[in-house]
PDB file of C-alpha atoms in Angstrom:
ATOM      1  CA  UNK A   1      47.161  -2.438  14.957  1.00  0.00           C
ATOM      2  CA  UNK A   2      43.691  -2.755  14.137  1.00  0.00           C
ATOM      3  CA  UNK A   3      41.082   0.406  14.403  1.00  0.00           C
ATOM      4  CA  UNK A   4      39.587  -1.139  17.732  1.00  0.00           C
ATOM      5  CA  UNK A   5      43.270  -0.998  19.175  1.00  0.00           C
ATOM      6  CA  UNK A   6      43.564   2.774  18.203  1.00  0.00           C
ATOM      7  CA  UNK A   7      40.424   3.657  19.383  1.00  0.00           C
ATOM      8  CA  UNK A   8      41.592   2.176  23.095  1.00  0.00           C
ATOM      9  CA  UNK A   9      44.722   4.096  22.288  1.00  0.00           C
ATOM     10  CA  UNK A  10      42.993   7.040  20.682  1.00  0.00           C
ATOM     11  CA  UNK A  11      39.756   7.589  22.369  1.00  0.00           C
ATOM     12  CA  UNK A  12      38.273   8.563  18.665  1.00  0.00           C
ATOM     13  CA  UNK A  13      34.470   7.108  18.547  1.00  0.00           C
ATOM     14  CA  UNK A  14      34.089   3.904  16.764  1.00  0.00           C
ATOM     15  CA  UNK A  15      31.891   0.874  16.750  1.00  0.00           C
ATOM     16  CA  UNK A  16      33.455  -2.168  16.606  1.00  0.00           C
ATOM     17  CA  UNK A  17      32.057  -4.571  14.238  1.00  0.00           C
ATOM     18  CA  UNK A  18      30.404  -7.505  15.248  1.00  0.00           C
ATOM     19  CA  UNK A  19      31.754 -11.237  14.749  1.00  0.00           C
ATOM     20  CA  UNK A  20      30.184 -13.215  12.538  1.00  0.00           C
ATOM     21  CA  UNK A  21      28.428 -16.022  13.787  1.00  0.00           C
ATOM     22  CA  UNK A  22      28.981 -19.761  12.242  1.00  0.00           C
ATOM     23  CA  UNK A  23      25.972 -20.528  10.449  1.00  0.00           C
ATOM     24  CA  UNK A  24      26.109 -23.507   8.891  1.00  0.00           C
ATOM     25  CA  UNK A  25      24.672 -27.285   9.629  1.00  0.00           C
ATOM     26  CA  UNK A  26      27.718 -29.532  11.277  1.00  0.00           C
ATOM     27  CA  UNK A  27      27.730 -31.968   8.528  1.00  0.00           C
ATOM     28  CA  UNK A  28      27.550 -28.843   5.560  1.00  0.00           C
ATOM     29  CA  UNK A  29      30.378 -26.590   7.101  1.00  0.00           C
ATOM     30  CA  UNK A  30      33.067 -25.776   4.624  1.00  0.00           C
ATOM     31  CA  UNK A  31      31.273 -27.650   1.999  1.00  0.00           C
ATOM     32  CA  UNK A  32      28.537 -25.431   0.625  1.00  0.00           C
ATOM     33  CA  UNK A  33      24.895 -26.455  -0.963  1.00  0.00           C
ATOM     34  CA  UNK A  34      26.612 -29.338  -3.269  1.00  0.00           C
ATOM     35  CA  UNK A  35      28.225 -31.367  -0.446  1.00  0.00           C
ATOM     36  CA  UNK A  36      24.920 -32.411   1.096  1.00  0.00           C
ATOM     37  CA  UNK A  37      24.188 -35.971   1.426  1.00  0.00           C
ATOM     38  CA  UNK A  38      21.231 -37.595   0.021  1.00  0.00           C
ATOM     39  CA  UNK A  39      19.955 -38.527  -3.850  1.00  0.00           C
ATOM     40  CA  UNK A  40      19.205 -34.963  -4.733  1.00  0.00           C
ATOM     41  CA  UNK A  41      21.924 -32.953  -4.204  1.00  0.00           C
ATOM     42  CA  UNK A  42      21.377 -28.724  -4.570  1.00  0.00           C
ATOM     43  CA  UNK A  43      24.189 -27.576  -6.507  1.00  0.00           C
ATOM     44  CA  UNK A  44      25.690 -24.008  -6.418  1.00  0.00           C
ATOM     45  CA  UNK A  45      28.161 -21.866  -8.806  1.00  0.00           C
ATOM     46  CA  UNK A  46      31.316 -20.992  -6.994  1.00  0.00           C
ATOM     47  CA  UNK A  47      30.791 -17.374  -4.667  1.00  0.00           C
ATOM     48  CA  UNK A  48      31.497 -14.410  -6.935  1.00  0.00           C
ATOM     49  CA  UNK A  49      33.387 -11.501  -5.892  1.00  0.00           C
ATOM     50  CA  UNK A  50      30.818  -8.697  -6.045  1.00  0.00           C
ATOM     51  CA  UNK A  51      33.973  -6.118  -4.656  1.00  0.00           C
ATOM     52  CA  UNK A  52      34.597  -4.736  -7.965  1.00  0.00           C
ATOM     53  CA  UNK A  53      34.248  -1.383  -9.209  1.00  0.00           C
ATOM     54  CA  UNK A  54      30.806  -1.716 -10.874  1.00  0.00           C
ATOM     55  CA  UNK A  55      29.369  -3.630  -8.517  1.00  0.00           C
ATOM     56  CA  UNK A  56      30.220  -1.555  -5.152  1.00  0.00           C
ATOM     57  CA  UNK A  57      26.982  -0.490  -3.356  1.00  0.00           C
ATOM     58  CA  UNK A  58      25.200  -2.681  -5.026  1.00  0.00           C
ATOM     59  CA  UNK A  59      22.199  -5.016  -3.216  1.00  0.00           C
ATOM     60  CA  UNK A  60      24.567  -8.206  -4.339  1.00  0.00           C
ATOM     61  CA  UNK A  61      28.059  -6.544  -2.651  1.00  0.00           C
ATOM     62  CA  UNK A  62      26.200  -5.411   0.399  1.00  0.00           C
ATOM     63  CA  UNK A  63      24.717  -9.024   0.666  1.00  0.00           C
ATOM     64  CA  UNK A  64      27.931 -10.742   0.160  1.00  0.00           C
ATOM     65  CA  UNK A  65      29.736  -9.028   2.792  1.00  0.00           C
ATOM     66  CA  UNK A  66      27.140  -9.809   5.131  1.00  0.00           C
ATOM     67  CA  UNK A  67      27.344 -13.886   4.437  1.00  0.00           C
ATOM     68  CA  UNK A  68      26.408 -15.781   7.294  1.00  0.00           C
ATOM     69  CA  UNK A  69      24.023 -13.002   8.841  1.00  0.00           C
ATOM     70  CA  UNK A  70      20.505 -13.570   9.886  1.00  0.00           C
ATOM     71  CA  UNK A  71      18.238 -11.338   7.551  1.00  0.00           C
ATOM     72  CA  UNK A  72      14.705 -10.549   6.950  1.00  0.00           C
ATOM     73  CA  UNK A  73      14.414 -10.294   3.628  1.00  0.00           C
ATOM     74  CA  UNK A  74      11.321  -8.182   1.935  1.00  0.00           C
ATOM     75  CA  UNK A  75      10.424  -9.107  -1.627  1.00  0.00           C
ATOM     76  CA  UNK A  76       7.962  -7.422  -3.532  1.00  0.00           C
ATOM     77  CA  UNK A  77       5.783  -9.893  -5.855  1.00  0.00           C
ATOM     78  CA  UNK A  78       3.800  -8.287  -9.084  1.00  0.00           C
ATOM     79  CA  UNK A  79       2.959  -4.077  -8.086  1.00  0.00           C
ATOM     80  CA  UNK A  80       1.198  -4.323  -4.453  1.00  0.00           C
ATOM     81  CA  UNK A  81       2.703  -7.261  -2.178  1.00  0.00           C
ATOM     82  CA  UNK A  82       5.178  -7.652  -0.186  1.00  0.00           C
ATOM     83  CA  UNK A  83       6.496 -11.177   0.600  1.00  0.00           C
ATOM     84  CA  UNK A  84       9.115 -11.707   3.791  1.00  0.00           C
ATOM     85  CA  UNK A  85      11.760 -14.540   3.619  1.00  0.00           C
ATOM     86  CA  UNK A  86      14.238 -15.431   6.647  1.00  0.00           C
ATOM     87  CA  UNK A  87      16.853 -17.010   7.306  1.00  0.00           C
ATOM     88  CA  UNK A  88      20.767 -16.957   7.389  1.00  0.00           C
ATOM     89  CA  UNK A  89      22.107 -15.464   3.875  1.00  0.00           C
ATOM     90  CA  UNK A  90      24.293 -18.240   2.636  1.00  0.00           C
ATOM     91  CA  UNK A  91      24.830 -17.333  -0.785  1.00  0.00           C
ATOM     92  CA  UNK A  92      24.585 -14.494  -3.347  1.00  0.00           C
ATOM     93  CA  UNK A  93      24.513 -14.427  -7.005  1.00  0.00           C
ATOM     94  CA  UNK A  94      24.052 -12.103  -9.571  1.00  0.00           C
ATOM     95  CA  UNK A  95      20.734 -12.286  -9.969  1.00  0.00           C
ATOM     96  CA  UNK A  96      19.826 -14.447  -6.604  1.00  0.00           C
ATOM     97  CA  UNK A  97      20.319 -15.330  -2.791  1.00  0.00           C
ATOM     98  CA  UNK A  98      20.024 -17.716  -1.276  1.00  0.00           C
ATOM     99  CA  UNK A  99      18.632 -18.749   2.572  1.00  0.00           C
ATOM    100  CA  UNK A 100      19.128 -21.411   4.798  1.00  0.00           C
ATOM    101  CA  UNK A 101      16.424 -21.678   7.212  1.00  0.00           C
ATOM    102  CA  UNK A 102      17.436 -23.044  10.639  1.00  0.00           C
ATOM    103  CA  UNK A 103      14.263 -23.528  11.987  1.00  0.00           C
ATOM    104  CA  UNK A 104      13.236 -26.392   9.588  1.00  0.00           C
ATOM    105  CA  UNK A 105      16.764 -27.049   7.588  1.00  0.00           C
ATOM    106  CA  UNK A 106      15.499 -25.650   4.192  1.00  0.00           C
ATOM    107  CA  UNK A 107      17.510 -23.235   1.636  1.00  0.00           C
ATOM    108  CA  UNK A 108      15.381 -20.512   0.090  1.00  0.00           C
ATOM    109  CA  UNK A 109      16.188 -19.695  -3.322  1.00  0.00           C
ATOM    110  CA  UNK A 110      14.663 -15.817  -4.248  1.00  0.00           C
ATOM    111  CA  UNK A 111      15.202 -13.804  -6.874  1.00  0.00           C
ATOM    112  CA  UNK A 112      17.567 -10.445  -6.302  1.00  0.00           C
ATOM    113  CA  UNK A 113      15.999  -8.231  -8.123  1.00  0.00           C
ATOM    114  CA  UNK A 114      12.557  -8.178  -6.464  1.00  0.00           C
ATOM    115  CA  UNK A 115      14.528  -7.611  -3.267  1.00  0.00           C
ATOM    116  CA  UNK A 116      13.334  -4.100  -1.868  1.00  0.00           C
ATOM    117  CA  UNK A 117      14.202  -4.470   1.823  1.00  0.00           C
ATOM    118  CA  UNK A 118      16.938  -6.314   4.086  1.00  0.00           C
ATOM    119  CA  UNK A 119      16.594  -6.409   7.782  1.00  0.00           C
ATOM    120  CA  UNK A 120      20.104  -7.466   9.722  1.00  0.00           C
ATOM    121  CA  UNK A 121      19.616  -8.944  13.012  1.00  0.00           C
ATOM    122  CA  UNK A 122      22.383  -8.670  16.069  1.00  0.00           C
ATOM    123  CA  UNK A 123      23.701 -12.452  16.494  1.00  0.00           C
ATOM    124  CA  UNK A 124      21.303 -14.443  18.510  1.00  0.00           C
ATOM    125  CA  UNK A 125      18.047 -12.254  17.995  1.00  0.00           C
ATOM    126  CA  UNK A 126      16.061 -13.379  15.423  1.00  0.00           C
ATOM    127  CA  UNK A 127      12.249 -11.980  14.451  1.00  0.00           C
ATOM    128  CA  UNK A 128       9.410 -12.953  16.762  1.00  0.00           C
ATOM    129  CA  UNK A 129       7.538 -14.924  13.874  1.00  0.00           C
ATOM    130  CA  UNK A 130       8.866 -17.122  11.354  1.00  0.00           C
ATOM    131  CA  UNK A 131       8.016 -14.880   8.294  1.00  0.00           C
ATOM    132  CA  UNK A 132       8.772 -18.125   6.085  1.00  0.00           C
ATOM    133  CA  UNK A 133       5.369 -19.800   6.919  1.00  0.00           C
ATOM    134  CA  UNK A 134       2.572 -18.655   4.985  1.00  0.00           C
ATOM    135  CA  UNK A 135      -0.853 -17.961   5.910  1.00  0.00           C
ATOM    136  CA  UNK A 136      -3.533 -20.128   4.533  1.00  0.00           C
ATOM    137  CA  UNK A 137      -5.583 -18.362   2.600  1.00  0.00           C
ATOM    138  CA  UNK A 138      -8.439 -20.475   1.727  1.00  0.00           C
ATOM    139  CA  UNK A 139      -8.711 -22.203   4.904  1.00  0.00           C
ATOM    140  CA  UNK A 140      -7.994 -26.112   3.730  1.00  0.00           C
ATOM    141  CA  UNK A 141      -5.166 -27.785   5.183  1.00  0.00           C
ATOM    142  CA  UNK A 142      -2.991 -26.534   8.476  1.00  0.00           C
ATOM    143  CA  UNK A 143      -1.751 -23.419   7.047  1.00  0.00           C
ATOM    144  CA  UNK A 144       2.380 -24.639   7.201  1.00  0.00           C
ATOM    145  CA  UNK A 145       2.433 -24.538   3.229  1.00  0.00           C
ATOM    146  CA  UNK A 146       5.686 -23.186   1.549  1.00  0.00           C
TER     147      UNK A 146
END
């Protein structure tokens, strides 16, 4: 018996945790980064566990139990700005995660330890801009620059 059936049986107040949602490309699932086709191929290390005793409540464990989530993810770059990233956390390493964003089919490599805030999203809600388009902040060209 799971905790959802003893809290019908119970009554004791619980939240039942959400499903996760697939999240992958049709051709990709079950493959990873490395079984993309194409010349280049993006190649990834095998998952690592992160549920070990030193790494528990860390940035990478929470992370890796929440592959396959749509995130916001808030970077800080040199002492004063903040950068925002989105997109569905497909992988985490020690010392990075990585994105895939839906909207245009890209994966977003970023660096872990700059990572100061994570924003979860309920499964079919996303943010009401795309926080992975950057303004233009010289005023040449159309302002869609990665």
């Amino acid at each position: 018996m799971d905790r959802y059936d003893d809290y019908i049986e119970n009554k004791e107040t619980i939240v039942k945790p959400r499903q996760r949602m697939e999240c992958y490309p049709e051709n990709m699932r079950g493959r990873g980064m490395a079984g993309m086709d194409g010349a280049t191929q993006f190649k990834e290390p095998p998952q690592q566990n992160f549920d070990t005793e030193e790494m528990r409540g860390s940035m990478q464990h929470i992370l890796s139990d929440n592959i396959g989530e749509y995130v916001v993810i808030e970077f800080l770059i040199g002492t004063d700005r903040i950068m925002r990233k989105q997109g569905i956390l497909f992988h985490v390493g020690r010392s990075y995660v990585t994105l895939f964003d839906d909207m245009v089919n890209d994966y977003i490599v970023c660096d872990i330890f700059s990572v100061k805030f994570v924003y979860f999203y309920y499964p079919g809600q996303r943010p009401n801009r795309n926080y992975n388009i950057l303004p233009n902040v010289n005023n040449s060209g159309n302002g869609n620059t990665r």
